[in-house]
Coordinates of C-alpha atoms in Angstrom, one line a residue:
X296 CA -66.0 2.0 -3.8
X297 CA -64.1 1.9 -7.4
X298 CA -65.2 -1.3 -7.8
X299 CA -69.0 0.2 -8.0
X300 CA -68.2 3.0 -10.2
X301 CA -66.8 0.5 -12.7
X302 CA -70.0 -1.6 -12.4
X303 CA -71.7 1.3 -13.6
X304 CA -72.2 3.0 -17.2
X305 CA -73.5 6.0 -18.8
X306 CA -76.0 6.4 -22.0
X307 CA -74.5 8.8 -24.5
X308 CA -76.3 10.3 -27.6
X309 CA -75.6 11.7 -30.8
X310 CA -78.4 13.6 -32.7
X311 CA -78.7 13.3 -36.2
X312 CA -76.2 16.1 -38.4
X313 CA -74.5 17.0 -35.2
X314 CA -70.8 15.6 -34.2
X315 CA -70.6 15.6 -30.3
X316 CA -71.8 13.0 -28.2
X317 CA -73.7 14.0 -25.3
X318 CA -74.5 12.1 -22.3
X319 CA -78.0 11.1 -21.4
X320 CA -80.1 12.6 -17.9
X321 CA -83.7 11.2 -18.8
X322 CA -86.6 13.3 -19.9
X323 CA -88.1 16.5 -19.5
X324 CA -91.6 17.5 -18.6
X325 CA -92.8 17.3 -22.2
X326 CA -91.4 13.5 -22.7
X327 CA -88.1 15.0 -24.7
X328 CA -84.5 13.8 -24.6
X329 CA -82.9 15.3 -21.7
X330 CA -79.1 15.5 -22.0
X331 CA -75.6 17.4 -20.6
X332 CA -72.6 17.5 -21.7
X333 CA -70.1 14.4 -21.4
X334 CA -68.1 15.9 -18.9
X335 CA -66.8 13.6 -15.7
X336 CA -67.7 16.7 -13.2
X337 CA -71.5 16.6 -14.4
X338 CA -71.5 12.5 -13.6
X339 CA -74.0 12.6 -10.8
X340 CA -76.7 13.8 -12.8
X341 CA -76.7 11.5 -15.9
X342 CA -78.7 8.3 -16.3
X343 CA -76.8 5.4 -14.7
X344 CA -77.1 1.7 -16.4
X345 CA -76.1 -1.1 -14.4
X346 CA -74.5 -4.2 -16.5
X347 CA -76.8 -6.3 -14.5
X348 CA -79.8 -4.4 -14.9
X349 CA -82.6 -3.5 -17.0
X350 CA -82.3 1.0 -17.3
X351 CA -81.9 -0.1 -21.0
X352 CA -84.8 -2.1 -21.7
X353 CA -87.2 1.0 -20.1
X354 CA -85.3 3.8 -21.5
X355 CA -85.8 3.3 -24.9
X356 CA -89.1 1.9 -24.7
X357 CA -90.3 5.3 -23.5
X358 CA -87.7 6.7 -25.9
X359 CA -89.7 4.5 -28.4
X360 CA -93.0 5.6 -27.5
X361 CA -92.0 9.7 -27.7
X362 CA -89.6 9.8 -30.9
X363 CA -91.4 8.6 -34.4
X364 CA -87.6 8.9 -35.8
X365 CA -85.7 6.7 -33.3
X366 CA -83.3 6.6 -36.4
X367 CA -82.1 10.6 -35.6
X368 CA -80.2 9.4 -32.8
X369 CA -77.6 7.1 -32.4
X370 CA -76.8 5.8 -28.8
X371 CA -73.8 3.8 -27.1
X372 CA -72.5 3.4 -24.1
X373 CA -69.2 4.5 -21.5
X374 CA -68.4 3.4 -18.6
X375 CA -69.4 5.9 -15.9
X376 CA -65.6 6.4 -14.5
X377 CA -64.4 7.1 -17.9
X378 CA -67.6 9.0 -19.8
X379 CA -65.5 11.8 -21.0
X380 CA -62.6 10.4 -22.8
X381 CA -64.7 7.6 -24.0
X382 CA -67.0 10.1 -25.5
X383 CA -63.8 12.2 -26.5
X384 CA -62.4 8.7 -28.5
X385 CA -65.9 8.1 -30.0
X386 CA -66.3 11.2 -31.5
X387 CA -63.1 11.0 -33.2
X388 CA -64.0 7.3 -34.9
X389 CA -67.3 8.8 -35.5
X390 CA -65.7 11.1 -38.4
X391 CA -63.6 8.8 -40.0
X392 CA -65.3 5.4 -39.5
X393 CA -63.4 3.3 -42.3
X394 CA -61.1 1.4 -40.4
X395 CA -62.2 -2.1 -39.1
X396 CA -60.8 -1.2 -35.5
X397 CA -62.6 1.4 -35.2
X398 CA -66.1 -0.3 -36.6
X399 CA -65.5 -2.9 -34.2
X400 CA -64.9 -0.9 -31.3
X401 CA -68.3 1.5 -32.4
X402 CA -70.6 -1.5 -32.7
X403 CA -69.3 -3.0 -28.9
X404 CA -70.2 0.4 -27.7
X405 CA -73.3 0.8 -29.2
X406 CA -76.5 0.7 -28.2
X407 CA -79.8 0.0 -30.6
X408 CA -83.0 0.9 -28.7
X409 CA -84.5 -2.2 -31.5
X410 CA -82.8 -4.7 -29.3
X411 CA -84.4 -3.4 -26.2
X412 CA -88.0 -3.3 -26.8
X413 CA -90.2 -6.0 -26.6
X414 CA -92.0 -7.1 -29.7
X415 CA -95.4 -6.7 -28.4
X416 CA -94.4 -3.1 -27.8
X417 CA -93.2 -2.4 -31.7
X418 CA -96.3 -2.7 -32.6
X419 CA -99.2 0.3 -32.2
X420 CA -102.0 -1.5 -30.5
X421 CA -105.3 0.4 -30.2
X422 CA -106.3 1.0 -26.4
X423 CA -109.1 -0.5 -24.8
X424 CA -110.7 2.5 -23.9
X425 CA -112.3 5.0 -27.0
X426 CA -110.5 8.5 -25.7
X427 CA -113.5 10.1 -27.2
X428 CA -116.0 8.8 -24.4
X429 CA -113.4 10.2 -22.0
X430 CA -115.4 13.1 -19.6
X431 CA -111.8 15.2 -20.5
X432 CA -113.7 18.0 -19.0
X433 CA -113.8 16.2 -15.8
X434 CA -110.2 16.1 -15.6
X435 CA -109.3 20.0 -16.4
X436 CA -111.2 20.9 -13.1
X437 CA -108.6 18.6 -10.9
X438 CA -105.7 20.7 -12.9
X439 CA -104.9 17.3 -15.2
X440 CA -104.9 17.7 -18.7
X441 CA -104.6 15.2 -21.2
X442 CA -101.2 16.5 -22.9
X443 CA -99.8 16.3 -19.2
X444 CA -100.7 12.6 -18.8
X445 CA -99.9 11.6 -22.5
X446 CA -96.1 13.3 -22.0
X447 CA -95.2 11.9 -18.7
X448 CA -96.0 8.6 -20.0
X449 CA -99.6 8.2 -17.4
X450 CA -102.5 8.1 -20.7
X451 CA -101.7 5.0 -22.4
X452 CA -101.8 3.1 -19.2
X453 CA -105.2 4.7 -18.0
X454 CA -106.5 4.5 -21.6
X455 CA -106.0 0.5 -20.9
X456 CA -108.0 0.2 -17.7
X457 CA -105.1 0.6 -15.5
X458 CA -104.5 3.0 -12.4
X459 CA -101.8 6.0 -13.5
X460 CA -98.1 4.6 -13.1
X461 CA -97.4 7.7 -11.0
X462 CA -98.8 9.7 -8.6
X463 CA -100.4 12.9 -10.2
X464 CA -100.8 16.4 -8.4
X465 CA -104.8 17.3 -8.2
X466 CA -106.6 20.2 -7.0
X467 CA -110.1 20.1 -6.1
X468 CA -111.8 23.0 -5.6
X469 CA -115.1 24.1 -3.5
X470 CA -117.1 27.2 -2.7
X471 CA -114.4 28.2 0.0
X472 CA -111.4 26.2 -0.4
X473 CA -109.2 24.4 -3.2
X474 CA -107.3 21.1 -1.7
X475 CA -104.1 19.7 -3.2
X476 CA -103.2 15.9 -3.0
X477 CA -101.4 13.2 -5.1
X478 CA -103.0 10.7 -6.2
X479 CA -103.6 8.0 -8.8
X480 CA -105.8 8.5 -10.9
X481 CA -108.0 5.5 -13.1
X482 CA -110.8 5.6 -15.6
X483 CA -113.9 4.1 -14.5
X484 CA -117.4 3.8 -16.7
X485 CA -120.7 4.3 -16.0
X486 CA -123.9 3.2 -16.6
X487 CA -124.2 5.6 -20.0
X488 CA -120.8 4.0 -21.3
X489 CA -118.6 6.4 -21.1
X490 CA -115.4 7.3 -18.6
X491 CA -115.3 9.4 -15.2
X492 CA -112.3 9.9 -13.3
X493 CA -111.2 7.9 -10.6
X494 CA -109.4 9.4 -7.5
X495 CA -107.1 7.2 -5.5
X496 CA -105.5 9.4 -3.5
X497 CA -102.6 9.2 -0.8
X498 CA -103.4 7.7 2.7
X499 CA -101.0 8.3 5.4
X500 CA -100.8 4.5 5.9
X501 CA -103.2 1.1 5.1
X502 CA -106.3 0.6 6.9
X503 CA -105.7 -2.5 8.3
X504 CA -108.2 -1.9 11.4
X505 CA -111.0 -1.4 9.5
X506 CA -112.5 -4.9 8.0
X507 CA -112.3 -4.8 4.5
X508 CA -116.1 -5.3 2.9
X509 CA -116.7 -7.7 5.9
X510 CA -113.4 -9.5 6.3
X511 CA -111.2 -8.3 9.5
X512 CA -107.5 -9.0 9.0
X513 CA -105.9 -11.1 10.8
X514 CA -102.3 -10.0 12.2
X515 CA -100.6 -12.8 9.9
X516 CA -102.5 -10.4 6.9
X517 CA -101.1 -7.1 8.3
X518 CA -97.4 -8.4 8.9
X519 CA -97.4 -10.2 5.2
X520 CA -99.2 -6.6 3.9
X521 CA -96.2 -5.2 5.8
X522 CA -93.5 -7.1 4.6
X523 CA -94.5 -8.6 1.3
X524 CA -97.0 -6.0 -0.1
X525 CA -99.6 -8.9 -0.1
X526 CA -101.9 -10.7 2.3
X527 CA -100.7 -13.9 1.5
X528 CA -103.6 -15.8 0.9
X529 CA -107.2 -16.0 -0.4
X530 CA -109.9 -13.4 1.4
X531 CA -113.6 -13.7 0.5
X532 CA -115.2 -10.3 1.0
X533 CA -118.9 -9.5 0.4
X534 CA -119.2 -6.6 -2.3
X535 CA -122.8 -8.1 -2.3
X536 CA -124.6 -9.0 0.6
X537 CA -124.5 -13.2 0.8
X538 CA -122.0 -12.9 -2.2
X539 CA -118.9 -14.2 -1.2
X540 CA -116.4 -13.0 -4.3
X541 CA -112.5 -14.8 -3.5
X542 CA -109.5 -12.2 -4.4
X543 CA -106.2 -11.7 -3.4
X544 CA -105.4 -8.4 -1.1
X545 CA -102.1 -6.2 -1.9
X546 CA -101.1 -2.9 -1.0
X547 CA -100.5 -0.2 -3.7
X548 CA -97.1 0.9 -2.8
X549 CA -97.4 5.0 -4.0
X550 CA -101.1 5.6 -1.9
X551 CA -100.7 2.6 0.7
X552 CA -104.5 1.9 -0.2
X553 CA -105.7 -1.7 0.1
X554 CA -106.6 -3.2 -3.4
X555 CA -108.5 -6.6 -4.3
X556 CA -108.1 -8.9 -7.4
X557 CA -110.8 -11.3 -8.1
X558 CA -108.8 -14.6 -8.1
X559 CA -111.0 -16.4 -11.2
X560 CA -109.4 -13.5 -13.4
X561 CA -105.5 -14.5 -12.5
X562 CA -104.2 -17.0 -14.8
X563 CA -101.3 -18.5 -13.2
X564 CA -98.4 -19.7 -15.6
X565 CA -96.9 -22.7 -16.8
X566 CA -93.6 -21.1 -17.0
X567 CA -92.3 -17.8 -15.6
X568 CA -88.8 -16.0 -17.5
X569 CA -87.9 -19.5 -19.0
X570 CA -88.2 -21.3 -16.0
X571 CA -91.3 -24.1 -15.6
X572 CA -93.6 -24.0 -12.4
X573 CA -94.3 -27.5 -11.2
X574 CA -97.5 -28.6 -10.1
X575 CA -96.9 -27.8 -6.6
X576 CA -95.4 -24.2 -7.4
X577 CA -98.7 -23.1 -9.3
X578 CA -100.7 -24.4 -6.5
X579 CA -98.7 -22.0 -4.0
X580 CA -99.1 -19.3 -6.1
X581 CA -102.9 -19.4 -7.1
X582 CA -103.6 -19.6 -3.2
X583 CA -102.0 -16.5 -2.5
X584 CA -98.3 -17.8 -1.0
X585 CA -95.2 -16.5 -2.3
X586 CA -92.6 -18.8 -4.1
X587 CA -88.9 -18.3 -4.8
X588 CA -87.9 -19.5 -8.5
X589 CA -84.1 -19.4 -9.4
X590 CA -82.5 -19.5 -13.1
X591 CA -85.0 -16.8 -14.7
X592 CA -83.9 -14.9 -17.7
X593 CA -84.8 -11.4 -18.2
X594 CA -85.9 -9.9 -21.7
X595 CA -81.8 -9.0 -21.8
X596 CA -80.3 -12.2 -21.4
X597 CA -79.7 -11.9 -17.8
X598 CA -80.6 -15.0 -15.1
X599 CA -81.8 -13.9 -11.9
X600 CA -83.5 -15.1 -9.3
X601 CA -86.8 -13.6 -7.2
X602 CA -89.6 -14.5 -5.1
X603 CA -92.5 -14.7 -7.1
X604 CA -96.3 -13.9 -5.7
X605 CA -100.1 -12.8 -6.9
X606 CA -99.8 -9.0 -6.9
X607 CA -103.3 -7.5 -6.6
X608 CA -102.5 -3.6 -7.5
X609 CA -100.2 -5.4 -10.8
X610 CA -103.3 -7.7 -11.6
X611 CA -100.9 -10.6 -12.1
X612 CA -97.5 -12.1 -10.6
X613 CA -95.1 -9.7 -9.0
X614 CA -91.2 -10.2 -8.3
X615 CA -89.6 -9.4 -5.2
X616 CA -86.0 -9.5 -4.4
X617 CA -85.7 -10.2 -0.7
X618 CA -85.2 -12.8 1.6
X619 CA -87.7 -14.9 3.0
X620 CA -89.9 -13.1 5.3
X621 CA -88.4 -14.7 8.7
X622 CA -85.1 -13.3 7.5
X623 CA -85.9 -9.9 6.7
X624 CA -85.2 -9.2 10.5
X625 CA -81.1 -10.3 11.2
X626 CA -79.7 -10.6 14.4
X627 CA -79.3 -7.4 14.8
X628 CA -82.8 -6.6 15.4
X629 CA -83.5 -4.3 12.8
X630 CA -86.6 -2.9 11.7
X631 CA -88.0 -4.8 8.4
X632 CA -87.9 -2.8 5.2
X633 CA -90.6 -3.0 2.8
X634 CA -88.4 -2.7 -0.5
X635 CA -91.1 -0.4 -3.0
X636 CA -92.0 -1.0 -6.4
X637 CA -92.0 2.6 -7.1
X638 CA -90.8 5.9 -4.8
X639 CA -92.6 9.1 -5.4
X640 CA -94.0 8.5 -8.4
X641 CA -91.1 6.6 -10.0
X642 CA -90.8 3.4 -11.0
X643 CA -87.6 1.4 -9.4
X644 CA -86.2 -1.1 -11.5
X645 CA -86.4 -4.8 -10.4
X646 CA -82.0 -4.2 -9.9
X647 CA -82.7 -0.7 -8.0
X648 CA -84.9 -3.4 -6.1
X649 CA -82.0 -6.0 -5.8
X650 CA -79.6 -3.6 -4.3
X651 CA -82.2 -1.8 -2.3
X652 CA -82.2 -5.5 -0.5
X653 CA -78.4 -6.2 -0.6
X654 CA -78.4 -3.0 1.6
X655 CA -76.5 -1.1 -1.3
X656 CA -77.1 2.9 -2.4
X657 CA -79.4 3.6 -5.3
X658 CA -79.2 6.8 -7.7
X659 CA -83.1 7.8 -8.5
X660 CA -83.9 10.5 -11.0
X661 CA -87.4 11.9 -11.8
X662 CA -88.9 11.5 -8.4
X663 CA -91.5 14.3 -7.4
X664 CA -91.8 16.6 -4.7
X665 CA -95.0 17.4 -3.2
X666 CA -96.0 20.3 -5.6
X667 CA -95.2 17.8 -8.5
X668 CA -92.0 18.7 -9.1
X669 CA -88.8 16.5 -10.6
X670 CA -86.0 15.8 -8.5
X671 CA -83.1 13.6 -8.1
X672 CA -81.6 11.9 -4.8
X673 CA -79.0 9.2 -3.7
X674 CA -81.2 6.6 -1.8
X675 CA -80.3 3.9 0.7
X676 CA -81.9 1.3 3.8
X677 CA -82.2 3.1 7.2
X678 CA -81.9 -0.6 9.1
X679 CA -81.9 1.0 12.1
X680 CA -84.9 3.1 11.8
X681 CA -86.8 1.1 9.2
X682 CA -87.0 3.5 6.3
X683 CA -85.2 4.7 3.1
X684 CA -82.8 6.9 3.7
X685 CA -82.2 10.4 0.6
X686 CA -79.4 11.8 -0.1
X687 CA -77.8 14.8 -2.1
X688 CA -74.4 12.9 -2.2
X689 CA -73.4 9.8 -1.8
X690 CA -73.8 8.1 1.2
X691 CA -71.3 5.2 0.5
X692 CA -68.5 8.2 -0.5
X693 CA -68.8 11.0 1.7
X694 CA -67.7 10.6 5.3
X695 CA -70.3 12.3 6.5
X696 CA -73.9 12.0 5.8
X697 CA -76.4 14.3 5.0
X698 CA -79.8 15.3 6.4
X699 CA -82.4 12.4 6.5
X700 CA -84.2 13.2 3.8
X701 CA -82.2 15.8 1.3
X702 CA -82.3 15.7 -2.8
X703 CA -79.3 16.2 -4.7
X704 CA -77.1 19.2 -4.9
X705 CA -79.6 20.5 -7.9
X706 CA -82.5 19.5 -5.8
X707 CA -81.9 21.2 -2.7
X708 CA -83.6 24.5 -3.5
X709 CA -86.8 23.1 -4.7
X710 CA -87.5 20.6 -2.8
X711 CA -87.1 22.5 0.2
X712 CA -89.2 25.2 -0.9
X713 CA -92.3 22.6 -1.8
X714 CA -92.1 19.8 0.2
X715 CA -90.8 21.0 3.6
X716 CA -92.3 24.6 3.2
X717 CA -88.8 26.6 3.9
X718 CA -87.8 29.9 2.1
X719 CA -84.1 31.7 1.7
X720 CA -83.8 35.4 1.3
X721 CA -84.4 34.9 -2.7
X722 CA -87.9 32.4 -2.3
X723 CA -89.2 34.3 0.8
X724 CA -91.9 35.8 -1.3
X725 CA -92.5 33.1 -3.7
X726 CA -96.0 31.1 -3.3
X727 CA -95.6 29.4 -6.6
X728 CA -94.0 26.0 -6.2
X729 CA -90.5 26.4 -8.3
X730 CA -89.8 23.7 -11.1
X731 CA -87.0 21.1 -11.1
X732 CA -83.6 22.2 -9.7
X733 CA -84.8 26.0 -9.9
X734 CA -83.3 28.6 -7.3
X735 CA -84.1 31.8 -7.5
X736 CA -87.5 33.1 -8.4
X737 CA -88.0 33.6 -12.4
X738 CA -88.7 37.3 -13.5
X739 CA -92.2 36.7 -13.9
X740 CA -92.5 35.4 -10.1
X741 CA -90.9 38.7 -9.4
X742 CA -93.0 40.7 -11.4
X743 CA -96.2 39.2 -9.8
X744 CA -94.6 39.7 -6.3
X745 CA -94.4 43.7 -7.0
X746 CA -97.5 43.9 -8.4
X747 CA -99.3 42.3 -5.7
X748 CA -97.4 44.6 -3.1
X749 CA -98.2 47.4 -4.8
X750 CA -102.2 46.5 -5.2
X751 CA -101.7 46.1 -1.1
X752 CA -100.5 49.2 -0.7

């Protein structure tokens, strides 16, 4: 297991007028820098960046999108095994920088968000949608407001026609109740021109039995839905009576509803990542089949390889790092594994994806409980039951595992309190969800607590 930590490296940070390095977590709720201290004992909770992957590239293009001043900070990397006396040696060339050794071994450590954004992305575009014909209104009465969605990264998205990248906490409220549910949440307009909320909330699973504006799945449909995400080929359902409207059928991954593309609005490529599609390769692809395409290069320089398919719920091609479908199930019988795009609200990179597949463990951070809150958890293929597997420690380390589904050690409190509804002797009277990697009640959850007693005395 060595060999893995080596593979694996850490983000650290130095603010602008201050001398210590710190190593980076992620964000907070407001969209600001998260960070610890550099120390090796605190190495679970910092953002891991895979040499292979692309953490990098989406880091600092949210970094990019919160900090005006990207030039305040200064960023370079260690590798995870050896975070603290890397960050102890960098510090000290840091102060007296004159040497050439020591420039040298600053730049080969540094990292420059610049070289991981894309240039489309550098520059403010306007969004498609005026935020002033926005019904705002309409989404302060399902608890959503639009500081929350701008900070967690979910307005720009929805301000561009597109379905919220995570899935939001709402309440809606009636005469005698108020129900809670995630969802995603869209912008639609109406006949005046202006934007109402759209609800897509969680299903338990896809409703495959019911036919889908006229069209009944077929089982081929369900078992590529199942496997792939997507139907696999061309459906033509009636939105209109007699009108027969061709799309392609996938699955959105965070509320397993069924979603439609019109296929006359997918332009399928010439050339994917540097590689060229032949004639026969487009042809598979704009009728709904998935293709495998090896020798791509990713915005970092790094080839891979990926099946390639019309994603619906992306509105264009998707990438999927499996096997072909008639291999997904090995000799030993296993249960397939749909590999997600995203897990509770969090976006997987396309390498969490690749070692999700290659049956290796995954660190996730920023996941959400069901109450909304953040939380972070070791993750890894069930085979034998067909799932994903959470952890609070490594699965691949400790000799024995934990609980099916259990966060990390800073986790544990909360999400047991929200999600699974249990209490300890300090959140027995607590009926406020707590926030991430809280324990004990705050003093005003106490407060309220002996107030209320009192009043019910």
């Amino acid at each position: 297991m060595e060999q893995k930590t080596n593979d694996q490296e850490v983000l650290l940070v130095k603010e602008k007028n201050e001398s210590k390095l710190k190593a980076v977590v992620g964000f907070d709720n407001d969209g600001k820098l998260k960070t610890e201290l550099p120390k090796q004992a605190n190495l679970d909770s910092f953002l891991k960046i895979d040499k292979n992957g692309y953490v990098l590239e989406n880091f600092f293009t949210n970094f990019h999108r919160q900090y005006k001043n990207p030039t305040d900070f200064d960023f370079f990397k260690a590798p995870a095994n050896l975070v603290e006396k890397t960050a102890s040696d960098l510090e000290k060339m840091l102060k007296r920088p004159e040497s050439k050794s020591k420039k040298e071994m600053l730049e080969k450590h540094e990292n420059k968000p610049e070289d991981y954004i894309r240039k489309d992305e550098k520059q403010e575009k306007p969004n498609l949608i005026d935020e002033n014909k926005v019904d705002w209104q309409q989404l302060e009465k399902l608890g959503v407001s639009k500081d929350f969605l701008k900070n967690t990264g979910n307005l720009e998205p929805m301000l561009n026609f597109q379905k919220s990248p995570d899935l939001i906490s709402i309440t809606v409220k009636t005469d005698n109740l108020n129900l809670r549910t995630d969802a995603r949440l869209a912008l639609r307009q109406d006949e005046d021109g202006n934007f109402k909320v759209a609800v897509h909330a969680v299903r338990n699973k896809p409703e495959f039995d019911r036919p889908y504006f006229g069209v009944s799945l077929t089982n081929e449909d369900k078992n590529n839905l199942i496997q792939t995400g997507n139907a696999g080929r061309i459906l033509y359902p009636e939105y209109k009576e007699g009108e027969k409207t061709p799309v392609y059928l996938s699955i959105d991954n965070l509320t397993n509803e069924l979603v439609a593309a019109r296929a006359d609005k997918i332009k399928i490529p010439e050339e994917i990542k540097g590689v060229k599609l032949d004639e026969n390769q487009q042809k598979e692809l704009a009728e709904g089949r998935a293709i495998f395409v090896e020798g791509m290069t990713s915005r970092n320089g790094n080839e891979f390889s990926a099946w390639l398919q019309i994603n619906a719920d992306r509105r264009g091609i998707g990438f999927r790092f499996d096997q072909q479908q008639e291999q997904r199930q090995n000799v030993n019988d296993q249960k397939p594994v749909n590999i997600p795009g995203s897990l509770l609200g969090k976006e997987l990179t396309e390498e969490q994806q690749q070692k999700l597949e290659k049956r290796e463990t995954i660190y996730v951070s920023g996941m959400k409980d069901k109450e909304g809150q953040e939380f972070n958890a070791y993750i890894k293929i069930n085979d034998e039951k067909g799932k994903l597997d959470f952890y609070k420690w490594n699965p691949d380390k400790a000799q024995t595992k934990g609980a099916e589904v259990t966060p990390d050690k800073h986790s544990k409190t909360q999400v047991a309190v929200n999600s699974e509804g249990k209490t300890n002797e300090a959140t027995k009277h607590t009926k406020e969800p707590l926030t991430r990697e809280q324990i004990d009640p705050t003093e005003r959850q106490v407060k309220k607590h002996n107030r209320s007693k009192v009043h019910s005395m």
